[in-house]
Amino acid sequence: MQSGRAKTKEWQLDYEPEQPRSVEPLMGWTSSTDMKQQLTLQFETKEEAVAYCERKGIAYQVIEPKDSAHRQIAYADNFAFRRWEPWTH
C-alpha cells in the first residue's frame, strides 16, 4: 500500500456538530440542519488556525499530528519465505 503525503502539512479546522442528526422516517436517511458540519477550512500554520478561532470566538482543540513510523525494506523482502503477508496476485 502506498500513501501519499500531499496536503499533510496544512492545518485543518473542522466544526463540531451543534445539533444531533435526525433520521428521516420514510427512507431512513440521516439529515441535519447544521450546515457548519460541511465546512472545512485549511491553514498554512497552526498559529493562523488558532488566531482565526480566537478572532471569530470559536472554541477549538489542537490535535498535533503523529509521526508515522517508516520501515525501510528491500525489494527482495517481497519474496522472502517468512513474509508478514502472503505474496499473491
PDB file of C-alpha atoms in Angstrom, residues 39-69:
ATOM      1  CA  LEU A  39     -17.397  23.304   6.175  1.00  0.00           C
ATOM      2  CA  THR A  40     -13.650  22.643   6.382  1.00  0.00           C
ATOM      3  CA  LEU A  41     -11.024  25.397   6.462  1.00  0.00           C
ATOM      4  CA  GLN A  42      -7.325  24.926   5.654  1.00  0.00           C
ATOM      5  CA  PHE A  43      -4.489  26.994   7.170  1.00  0.00           C
ATOM      6  CA  GLU A  44      -0.771  27.086   6.420  1.00  0.00           C
ATOM      7  CA  THR A  45       0.309  27.164  10.076  1.00  0.00           C
ATOM      8  CA  LYS A  46      -1.117  26.211  13.453  1.00  0.00           C
ATOM      9  CA  GLU A  47      -0.794  29.818  14.614  1.00  0.00           C
ATOM     10  CA  GLU A  48      -3.018  31.028  11.752  1.00  0.00           C
ATOM     11  CA  ALA A  49      -5.691  28.481  12.660  1.00  0.00           C
ATOM     12  CA  VAL A  50      -5.603  29.388  16.360  1.00  0.00           C
ATOM     13  CA  ALA A  51      -5.690  33.123  15.570  1.00  0.00           C
ATOM     14  CA  TYR A  52      -8.725  32.618  13.306  1.00  0.00           C
ATOM     15  CA  CYS A  53     -10.588  30.698  16.015  1.00  0.00           C
ATOM     16  CA  GLU A  54      -9.813  33.308  18.651  1.00  0.00           C
ATOM     17  CA  ARG A  55     -10.757  36.166  16.328  1.00  0.00           C
ATOM     18  CA  LYS A  56     -14.122  34.549  15.486  1.00  0.00           C
ATOM     19  CA  GLY A  57     -14.791  33.328  19.049  1.00  0.00           C
ATOM     20  CA  ILE A  58     -14.753  29.647  18.099  1.00  0.00           C
ATOM     21  CA  ALA A  59     -13.882  27.100  20.775  1.00  0.00           C
ATOM     22  CA  TYR A  60     -11.036  24.955  19.480  1.00  0.00           C
ATOM     23  CA  GLN A  61      -8.911  21.948  20.303  1.00  0.00           C
ATOM     24  CA  VAL A  62      -5.493  21.437  18.693  1.00  0.00           C
ATOM     25  CA  ILE A  63      -4.674  17.852  17.776  1.00  0.00           C
ATOM     26  CA  GLU A  64      -0.979  17.503  16.994  1.00  0.00           C
ATOM     27  CA  PRO A  65      -0.097  15.202  14.078  1.00  0.00           C
ATOM     28  CA  LYS A  66       1.533  11.886  14.895  1.00  0.00           C
ATOM     29  CA  ASP A  67       4.868  10.935  13.384  1.00  0.00           C
ATOM     30  CA  SER A  68       4.480   7.911  11.180  1.00  0.00           C
ATOM     31  CA  ALA A  69       6.880   5.032  11.629  1.00  0.00           C
TER      32      ALA A  69
END
